[in-house]
């Protein structure tokens, strides 16, 4: 019985130490919790053979909140990607619209600079020749300031409020809902596209700057 009590005490002590040592659990790493907006100042999204560069005049933005433990919550309404246009043979100009598929979650440690968030997007393809449900996805990716495949991010800098998020490990399925033009779209973009042929790289600015100590 005494041995069991000692074992339980040791396990409890280890568990408490792990909770306190975790950078995102009960750590109080964030000094100014609350709402924030991330603006992508540059970067790109590559799906198959098609690369969409970030337009600094009309950048994507992600609005969410962070608590004192560095837990990040991003509602679907806070994820905004501007439309872009590509030209596809036999179809013409197609408006490409990134549509978030749900809320996002993540973590931010302003002290170490480690940060991540999950995101799920569907690429809506809009043209009068295509069906109303023509698109690609959903595409699920975990963005990180660390390494992902061959891409290496840049840790969050709490003096500047900047970071670089990357992902090089997500797959992209064939198009769907595009009728007879689906095969043309898939051939044009080389879909389906497996890792590491797809990439996301976002250089971002936080507003306000999230700090920790």
Steps between C-alpha positions, in 0.01 A plus 500: 500500500783740592673423169179583312462830687859596423452411132185709481679794663787475252260484205308802629821699543613412146158597359503835679855570380402418141201735519710788633784433255276491190537826303124519433343347812452703818815693417370861494734573210291784355503842670226662288236238419208596280404554139753532219518515120771330295564660161701313237736763361652262244532134411316251282269199482600225256243235403629245252670701225309821575654761728302791639722780626381725782399845375621754760231742379229245583648262755336207682421561866422273793330636808483311826584512868769367729474426872764528772617144435562568130197307375382655172138489384405613148131507400406420142378859459852627576667321206504714187679432171443738206392356165752452221460417130673237288461422130439136407510376137155420350328659801636854524535710813408324824452685827676312780343544842650353818214401730573402862322182603498549876648671802876475549701426812864548583761617746743789539794527736631856462803417714638212292338609173341161444156530343253299298140491388283258305302608196255329266424661163300417192608659173180616328532535120258747346420525128173493306604170338556331834244370743413702810677243718821476296803500725800325649525370852462528784871557550617451858829642621676577827696821465817525708787739566724193516583254223258325266642283225760703314363833626632674810298771670621794706427508873266767633690817601322673787700818449361538145186284504616313189527132408508268201257208494559207263358163399640255244326183615140522380331326210255640246224281348349514153244765420134418560166636381652641180314281251670430169767759574633319807756303300625822336547667838674193645734477202575873516587495872640142501245373753489303718823631646676320783757640744750658456362657181280750686620791709375785714733776619359805677709788634271660757462802724308482829282792612526563785843352567460210745762504775604261774731473797 
